[in-house]
Amino acid sequence: MPNTKPADIFGGAPAPEQTEQITLDQVKPGYGGVITAVGGQGALRRRLLDMGLTPKTSVMVRKVAPMGDPIEIFLRSYVLTIRKEEAAKIVLQKIVKA
């Protein structure tokens, strides 16, 4: 990623070399990674897992609404739109530009 600062990619969050993990709501459009953990409890967690947001799945953020909510992501050959608060429960690793 030539001439790209970590703050540009992660919206001010530390670069992966420093933390190694970041939540999906902090990733800018055009970047993605591999899901390492899905948080939440009960029905919310079950719904996220049922939609295909499972560990070891590659995801890419396609779009973010002007006010930051919702977030459109691409995974498993389909597009999914989720709320920012739900995206905050999904932990990614290996953030790369798609």
mmCIF file of N, CA and C in Angstrom:
data_model
loop_
_atom_site.group_PDB
_atom_site.id
_atom_site.type_symbol
_atom_site.label_atom_id
_atom_site.label_comp_id
_atom_site.label_asym_id
_atom_site.label_seq_id
_atom_site.Cartn_x
_atom_site.Cartn_y
_atom_site.Cartn_z
ATOM 1 N N MET A 1 0.830 -1.170 0.000
ATOM 2 C CA MET A 1 0.000 0.000 0.000
ATOM 3 C C MET A 1 0.881 1.243 0.000
ATOM 4 N N PRO A 2 1.315 1.682 -1.135
ATOM 5 C CA PRO A 2 2.216 2.822 -1.204
ATOM 6 C C PRO A 2 1.522 4.116 -0.803
ATOM 7 N N ASN A 3 2.283 4.969 -0.073
ATOM 8 C CA ASN A 3 1.811 6.290 0.325
ATOM 9 C C ASN A 3 0.481 6.274 1.075
ATOM 10 N N THR A 4 0.201 5.238 1.819
ATOM 11 C CA THR A 4 -1.025 5.157 2.588
ATOM 12 C C THR A 4 -0.678 5.115 4.066
ATOM 13 N N LYS A 5 -1.246 6.038 4.813
ATOM 14 C CA LYS A 5 -1.006 6.087 6.256
ATOM 15 C C LYS A 5 -2.030 5.227 6.966
ATOM 16 N N PRO A 6 -1.663 4.587 8.087
ATOM 17 C CA PRO A 6 -2.625 3.769 8.817
ATOM 18 C C PRO A 6 -3.900 4.519 9.183
ATOM 19 N N ALA A 7 -3.805 5.791 9.527
ATOM 20 C CA ALA A 7 -4.995 6.551 9.892
ATOM 21 C C ALA A 7 -5.949 6.695 8.704
ATOM 22 N N ASP A 8 -5.419 6.720 7.462
ATOM 23 C CA ASP A 8 -6.261 6.811 6.276
ATOM 24 C C ASP A 8 -7.074 5.537 6.083
ATOM 25 N N ILE A 9 -6.467 4.408 6.350
ATOM 26 C CA ILE A 9 -7.110 3.118 6.124
ATOM 27 C C ILE A 9 -8.129 2.805 7.209
ATOM 28 N N PHE A 10 -7.783 3.065 8.439
ATOM 29 C CA PHE A 10 -8.597 2.611 9.555
ATOM 30 C C PHE A 10 -9.398 3.709 10.228
ATOM 31 N N GLY A 11 -9.498 4.857 9.612
ATOM 32 C CA GLY A 11 -10.301 5.920 10.181
ATOM 33 C C GLY A 11 -9.780 6.394 11.523
ATOM 34 N N GLY A 12 -8.476 6.461 11.692
ATOM 35 C CA GLY A 12 -7.886 6.944 12.933
ATOM 36 C C GLY A 12 -7.503 5.843 13.905
ATOM 37 N N ALA A 13 -7.930 4.622 13.652
ATOM 38 C CA ALA A 13 -7.582 3.508 14.542
ATOM 39 C C ALA A 13 -6.122 3.102 14.305
ATOM 40 N N PRO A 14 -5.495 2.467 15.288
ATOM 41 C CA PRO A 14 -4.111 2.024 15.109
ATOM 42 C C PRO A 14 -3.994 0.998 13.985
ATOM 43 N N ALA A 15 -2.836 0.946 13.374
ATOM 44 C CA ALA A 15 -2.587 -0.010 12.301
ATOM 45 C C ALA A 15 -2.564 -1.433 12.851
ATOM 46 N N PRO A 16 -2.838 -2.451 12.012
ATOM 47 C CA PRO A 16 -2.854 -3.833 12.476
ATOM 48 C C PRO A 16 -1.537 -4.291 13.089
ATOM 49 N N GLU A 17 -0.406 -3.695 12.670
ATOM 50 C CA GLU A 17 0.870 -4.095 13.241
ATOM 51 C C GLU A 17 0.901 -3.801 14.739
ATOM 52 N N GLN A 18 0.123 -2.805 15.164
ATOM 53 C CA GLN A 18 0.095 -2.410 16.566
ATOM 54 C C GLN A 18 -0.931 -3.218 17.360
ATOM 55 N N THR A 19 -2.102 -3.482 16.764
ATOM 56 C CA THR A 19 -3.161 -4.176 17.495
ATOM 57 C C THR A 19 -3.462 -5.558 16.934
ATOM 58 N N GLU A 20 -3.166 -5.771 15.670
ATOM 59 C CA GLU A 20 -3.445 -6.996 14.936
ATOM 60 C C GLU A 20 -4.921 -7.233 14.677
ATOM 61 N N GLN A 21 -5.827 -6.597 15.438
ATOM 62 C CA GLN A 21 -7.243 -6.814 15.223
ATOM 63 C C GLN A 21 -7.981 -5.486 15.254
ATOM 64 N N ILE A 22 -9.089 -5.432 14.530
ATOM 65 C CA ILE A 22 -9.901 -4.231 14.449
ATOM 66 C C ILE A 22 -11.339 -4.669 14.221
ATOM 67 N N THR A 23 -12.298 -3.885 14.670
ATOM 68 C CA THR A 23 -13.693 -4.248 14.448
ATOM 69 C C THR A 23 -14.140 -3.759 13.077
ATOM 70 N N LEU A 24 -15.125 -4.413 12.530
ATOM 71 C CA LEU A 24 -15.590 -4.152 11.172
ATOM 72 C C LEU A 24 -16.089 -2.720 10.994
ATOM 73 N N ASP A 25 -16.648 -2.117 12.012
ATOM 74 C CA ASP A 25 -17.161 -0.754 11.887
ATOM 75 C C ASP A 25 -16.046 0.280 11.725
ATOM 76 N N GLN A 26 -14.799 -0.082 11.988
ATOM 77 C CA GLN A 26 -13.669 0.840 11.884
ATOM 78 C C GLN A 26 -12.953 0.760 10.537
ATOM 79 N N VAL A 27 -13.341 -0.169 9.691
ATOM 80 C CA VAL A 27 -12.674 -0.367 8.406
ATOM 81 C C VAL A 27 -13.317 0.546 7.363
ATOM 82 N N LYS A 28 -12.477 1.210 6.572
ATOM 83 C CA LYS A 28 -12.962 2.108 5.524
ATOM 84 C C LYS A 28 -13.362 1.312 4.282
ATOM 85 N N PRO A 29 -14.231 1.890 3.447
ATOM 86 C CA PRO A 29 -14.628 1.220 2.202
ATOM 87 C C PRO A 29 -13.415 0.888 1.322
ATOM 88 N N GLY A 30 -13.477 -0.286 0.704
ATOM 89 C CA GLY A 30 -12.387 -0.741 -0.152
ATOM 90 C C GLY A 30 -11.379 -1.611 0.573
ATOM 91 N N TYR A 31 -11.517 -1.757 1.867
ATOM 92 C CA TYR A 31 -10.603 -2.575 2.653
ATOM 93 C C TYR A 31 -11.391 -3.713 3.304
ATOM 94 N N GLY A 32 -10.692 -4.769 3.662
ATOM 95 C CA GLY A 32 -11.345 -5.905 4.285
ATOM 96 C C GLY A 32 -10.353 -6.756 5.039
ATOM 97 N N GLY A 33 -10.820 -7.879 5.515
ATOM 98 C CA GLY A 33 -9.969 -8.773 6.267
ATOM 99 C C GLY A 33 -10.658 -10.097 6.526
ATOM 100 N N VAL A 34 -10.140 -10.817 7.477
ATOM 101 C CA VAL A 34 -10.660 -12.134 7.836
ATOM 102 C C VAL A 34 -11.280 -12.046 9.229
ATOM 103 N N ILE A 35 -12.490 -12.538 9.364
ATOM 104 C CA ILE A 35 -13.181 -12.516 10.656
ATOM 105 C C ILE A 35 -12.475 -13.462 11.620
ATOM 106 N N THR A 36 -12.165 -12.961 12.820
ATOM 107 C CA THR A 36 -11.561 -13.810 13.842
ATOM 108 C C THR A 36 -12.531 -14.122 14.967
ATOM 109 N N ALA A 37 -13.506 -13.231 15.201
ATOM 110 C CA ALA A 37 -14.470 -13.456 16.279
ATOM 111 C C ALA A 37 -15.761 -12.715 15.987
ATOM 112 N N VAL A 38 -16.872 -13.303 16.434
ATOM 113 C CA VAL A 38 -18.181 -12.668 16.326
ATOM 114 C C VAL A 38 -18.722 -12.537 17.737
ATOM 115 N N GLY A 39 -18.922 -11.294 18.164
ATOM 116 C CA GLY A 39 -19.415 -11.033 19.521
ATOM 117 C C GLY A 39 -20.931 -11.010 19.557
ATOM 118 N N GLY A 40 -21.446 -10.452 20.623
ATOM 119 C CA GLY A 40 -22.888 -10.393 20.808
ATOM 120 C C GLY A 40 -23.377 -11.579 21.603
ATOM 121 N N GLN A 41 -24.671 -11.535 21.905
ATOM 122 C CA GLN A 41 -25.267 -12.623 22.678
ATOM 123 C C GLN A 41 -26.616 -13.005 22.096
ATOM 124 N N GLY A 42 -27.020 -14.209 22.379
ATOM 125 C CA GLY A 42 -28.354 -14.677 22.044
ATOM 126 C C GLY A 42 -28.721 -14.574 20.585
ATOM 127 N N ALA A 43 -29.903 -13.982 20.332
ATOM 128 C CA ALA A 43 -30.464 -13.919 18.985
ATOM 129 C C ALA A 43 -29.603 -13.087 18.033
ATOM 130 N N LEU A 44 -28.984 -12.011 18.525
ATOM 131 C CA LEU A 44 -28.140 -11.181 17.662
ATOM 132 C C LEU A 44 -26.950 -11.981 17.142
ATOM 133 N N ARG A 45 -26.253 -12.666 18.021
ATOM 134 C CA ARG A 45 -25.087 -13.458 17.603
ATOM 135 C C ARG A 45 -25.505 -14.568 16.636
ATOM 136 N N ARG A 46 -26.600 -15.231 16.934
ATOM 137 C CA ARG A 46 -27.100 -16.305 16.073
ATOM 138 C C ARG A 46 -27.430 -15.754 14.689
ATOM 139 N N ARG A 47 -28.048 -14.567 14.621
ATOM 140 C CA ARG A 47 -28.419 -13.964 13.344
ATOM 141 C C ARG A 47 -27.176 -13.607 12.529
ATOM 142 N N LEU A 48 -26.159 -13.049 13.183
ATOM 143 C CA LEU A 48 -24.917 -12.720 12.486
ATOM 144 C C LEU A 48 -24.263 -13.972 11.914
ATOM 145 N N LEU A 49 -24.226 -15.029 12.702
ATOM 146 C CA LEU A 49 -23.646 -16.288 12.231
ATOM 147 C C LEU A 49 -24.468 -16.884 11.086
ATOM 148 N N ASP A 50 -25.802 -16.805 11.177
ATOM 149 C CA ASP A 50 -26.672 -17.332 10.122
ATOM 150 C C ASP A 50 -26.502 -16.582 8.811
ATOM 151 N N MET A 51 -26.135 -15.308 8.876
ATOM 152 C CA MET A 51 -25.932 -14.516 7.664
ATOM 153 C C MET A 51 -24.573 -14.790 7.029
ATOM 154 N N GLY A 52 -23.766 -15.649 7.629
ATOM 155 C CA GLY A 52 -22.486 -16.019 7.048
ATOM 156 C C GLY A 52 -21.290 -15.331 7.670
ATOM 157 N N LEU A 53 -21.505 -14.538 8.693
ATOM 158 C CA LEU A 53 -20.406 -13.840 9.367
ATOM 159 C C LEU A 53 -19.790 -14.778 10.400
ATOM 160 N N THR A 54 -19.022 -15.725 9.914
ATOM 161 C CA THR A 54 -18.408 -16.726 10.770
ATOM 162 C C THR A 54 -16.890 -16.557 10.776
ATOM 163 N N PRO A 55 -16.221 -17.024 11.822
ATOM 164 C CA PRO A 55 -14.752 -16.934 11.845
ATOM 165 C C PRO A 55 -14.127 -17.571 10.604
ATOM 166 N N LYS A 56 -12.992 -16.992 10.171
ATOM 167 C CA LYS A 56 -12.215 -17.416 9.007
ATOM 168 C C LYS A 56 -12.874 -17.049 7.675
ATOM 169 N N THR A 57 -13.897 -16.190 7.708
ATOM 170 C CA THR A 57 -14.546 -15.727 6.481
ATOM 171 C C THR A 57 -13.941 -14.395 6.070
ATOM 172 N N SER A 58 -13.620 -14.242 4.795
ATOM 173 C CA SER A 58 -13.100 -12.973 4.275
ATOM 174 C C SER A 58 -14.261 -12.012 4.019
ATOM 175 N N VAL A 59 -14.088 -10.769 4.427
ATOM 176 C CA VAL A 59 -15.096 -9.739 4.193
ATOM 177 C C VAL A 59 -14.415 -8.474 3.670
ATOM 178 N N MET A 60 -15.183 -7.669 2.921
ATOM 179 C CA MET A 60 -14.697 -6.394 2.440
ATOM 180 C C MET A 60 -15.798 -5.367 2.623
ATOM 181 N N VAL A 61 -15.446 -4.198 3.117
ATOM 182 C CA VAL A 61 -16.411 -3.115 3.255
ATOM 183 C C VAL A 61 -16.550 -2.457 1.890
ATOM 184 N N ARG A 62 -17.772 -2.450 1.354
ATOM 185 C CA ARG A 62 -18.022 -1.846 0.040
ATOM 186 C C ARG A 62 -18.434 -0.395 0.162
ATOM 187 N N LYS A 63 -19.387 -0.105 1.041
ATOM 188 C CA LYS A 63 -19.908 1.250 1.174
ATOM 189 C C LYS A 63 -20.281 1.515 2.629
ATOM 190 N N VAL A 64 -20.249 2.804 2.965
ATOM 191 C CA VAL A 64 -20.741 3.250 4.266
ATOM 192 C C VAL A 64 -21.674 4.417 3.986
ATOM 193 N N ALA A 65 -22.845 4.407 4.589
ATOM 194 C CA ALA A 65 -23.813 5.480 4.386
ATOM 195 C C ALA A 65 -23.215 6.812 4.844
ATOM 196 N N PRO A 66 -23.716 7.919 4.306
ATOM 197 C CA PRO A 66 -23.152 9.234 4.646
ATOM 198 C C PRO A 66 -23.064 9.528 6.144
ATOM 199 N N MET A 67 -23.997 9.086 6.918
ATOM 200 C CA MET A 67 -23.961 9.321 8.362
ATOM 201 C C MET A 67 -23.250 8.186 9.108
ATOM 202 N N GLY A 68 -22.699 7.210 8.370
ATOM 203 C CA GLY A 68 -21.935 6.136 8.975
ATOM 204 C C GLY A 68 -22.715 4.874 9.285
ATOM 205 N N ASP A 69 -24.019 4.890 9.062
ATOM 206 C CA ASP A 69 -24.845 3.734 9.393
ATOM 207 C C ASP A 69 -25.943 3.616 8.353
ATOM 208 N N PRO A 70 -26.137 2.513 7.659
ATOM 209 C CA PRO A 70 -25.534 1.193 7.786
ATOM 210 C C PRO A 70 -24.245 1.052 6.974
ATOM 211 N N ILE A 71 -23.686 -0.157 7.036
ATOM 212 C CA ILE A 71 -22.449 -0.495 6.341
ATOM 213 C C ILE A 71 -22.748 -1.645 5.385
ATOM 214 N N GLU A 72 -22.303 -1.511 4.139
ATOM 215 C CA GLU A 72 -22.489 -2.564 3.145
ATOM 216 C C GLU A 72 -21.192 -3.347 3.026
ATOM 217 N N ILE A 73 -21.279 -4.661 3.201
ATOM 218 C CA ILE A 73 -20.090 -5.506 3.130
ATOM 219 C C ILE A 73 -20.284 -6.604 2.080
ATOM 220 N N PHE A 74 -19.159 -7.115 1.584
ATOM 221 C CA PHE A 74 -19.174 -8.204 0.603
ATOM 222 C C PHE A 74 -18.503 -9.414 1.233
ATOM 223 N N LEU A 75 -19.208 -10.529 1.249
ATOM 224 C CA LEU A 75 -18.658 -11.771 1.764
ATOM 225 C C LEU A 75 -19.349 -12.955 1.103
ATOM 226 N N ARG A 76 -18.632 -14.045 0.971
ATOM 227 C CA ARG A 76 -19.200 -15.288 0.426
ATOM 228 C C ARG A 76 -19.987 -15.068 -0.875
ATOM 229 N N SER A 77 -19.497 -14.207 -1.755
ATOM 230 C CA SER A 77 -20.095 -13.926 -3.063
ATOM 231 C C SER A 77 -21.459 -13.235 -2.987
ATOM 232 N N TYR A 78 -21.746 -12.513 -1.904
ATOM 233 C CA TYR A 78 -22.966 -11.726 -1.840
ATOM 234 C C TYR A 78 -22.729 -10.463 -1.022
ATOM 235 N N VAL A 79 -23.655 -9.531 -1.156
ATOM 236 C CA VAL A 79 -23.569 -8.249 -0.467
ATOM 237 C C VAL A 79 -24.552 -8.255 0.706
ATOM 238 N N LEU A 80 -24.087 -7.767 1.839
ATOM 239 C CA LEU A 80 -24.892 -7.738 3.058
ATOM 240 C C LEU A 80 -24.789 -6.342 3.669
ATOM 241 N N THR A 81 -25.901 -5.815 4.135
ATOM 242 C CA THR A 81 -25.908 -4.524 4.800
ATOM 243 C C THR A 81 -26.264 -4.741 6.266
ATOM 244 N N ILE A 82 -25.403 -4.225 7.147
ATOM 245 C CA ILE A 82 -25.642 -4.374 8.579
ATOM 246 C C ILE A 82 -25.491 -3.023 9.274
ATOM 247 N N ARG A 83 -26.044 -2.921 10.466
ATOM 248 C CA ARG A 83 -25.927 -1.703 11.260
ATOM 249 C C ARG A 83 -24.512 -1.557 11.808
ATOM 250 N N LYS A 84 -24.157 -0.316 12.070
ATOM 251 C CA LYS A 84 -22.827 -0.037 12.610
ATOM 252 C C LYS A 84 -22.632 -0.716 13.961
ATOM 253 N N GLU A 85 -23.661 -0.737 14.805
ATOM 254 C CA GLU A 85 -23.527 -1.377 16.117
ATOM 255 C C GLU A 85 -23.327 -2.891 16.003
ATOM 256 N N GLU A 86 -23.884 -3.500 14.968
ATOM 257 C CA GLU A 86 -23.653 -4.928 14.726
ATOM 258 C C GLU A 86 -22.238 -5.151 14.186
ATOM 259 N N ALA A 87 -21.780 -4.258 13.311
ATOM 260 C CA ALA A 87 -20.433 -4.363 12.753
ATOM 261 C C ALA A 87 -19.372 -4.229 13.845
ATOM 262 N N ALA A 88 -19.686 -3.499 14.901
ATOM 263 C CA ALA A 88 -18.739 -3.313 16.003
ATOM 264 C C ALA A 88 -18.498 -4.604 16.780
ATOM 265 N N LYS A 89 -19.345 -5.585 16.606
ATOM 266 C CA LYS A 89 -19.204 -6.862 17.315
ATOM 267 C C LYS A 89 -18.401 -7.888 16.519
ATOM 268 N N ILE A 90 -17.974 -7.514 15.302
ATOM 269 C CA ILE A 90 -17.239 -8.432 14.434
ATOM 270 C C ILE A 90 -15.780 -7.999 14.398
ATOM 271 N N VAL A 91 -14.885 -8.886 14.804
ATOM 272 C CA VAL A 91 -13.456 -8.599 14.886
ATOM 273 C C VAL A 91 -12.752 -9.166 13.652
ATOM 274 N N LEU A 92 -11.913 -8.314 13.022
ATOM 275 C CA LEU A 92 -11.176 -8.713 11.829
ATOM 276 C C LEU A 92 -9.684 -8.715 12.088
ATOM 277 N N GLN A 93 -8.986 -9.476 11.265
ATOM 278 C CA GLN A 93 -7.533 -9.503 11.266
ATOM 279 C C GLN A 93 -7.086 -9.487 9.803
ATOM 280 N N LYS A 94 -5.829 -9.153 9.554
ATOM 281 C CA LYS A 94 -5.259 -9.117 8.204
ATOM 282 C C LYS A 94 -6.013 -8.125 7.319
ATOM 283 N N ILE A 95 -6.041 -6.875 7.701
ATOM 284 C CA ILE A 95 -6.721 -5.852 6.931
ATOM 285 C C ILE A 95 -5.915 -5.564 5.658
ATOM 286 N N VAL A 96 -6.589 -5.673 4.513
ATOM 287 C CA VAL A 96 -5.929 -5.442 3.236
ATOM 288 C C VAL A 96 -6.827 -4.634 2.322
ATOM 289 N N LYS A 97 -6.227 -3.972 1.342
ATOM 290 C CA LYS A 97 -7.008 -3.258 0.339
ATOM 291 C C LYS A 97 -7.473 -4.257 -0.698
ATOM 292 N N ALA A 98 -8.754 -4.208 -0.996
ATOM 293 C CA ALA A 98 -9.334 -5.168 -1.946
ATOM 294 C C ALA A 98 -9.053 -4.793 -3.378
#
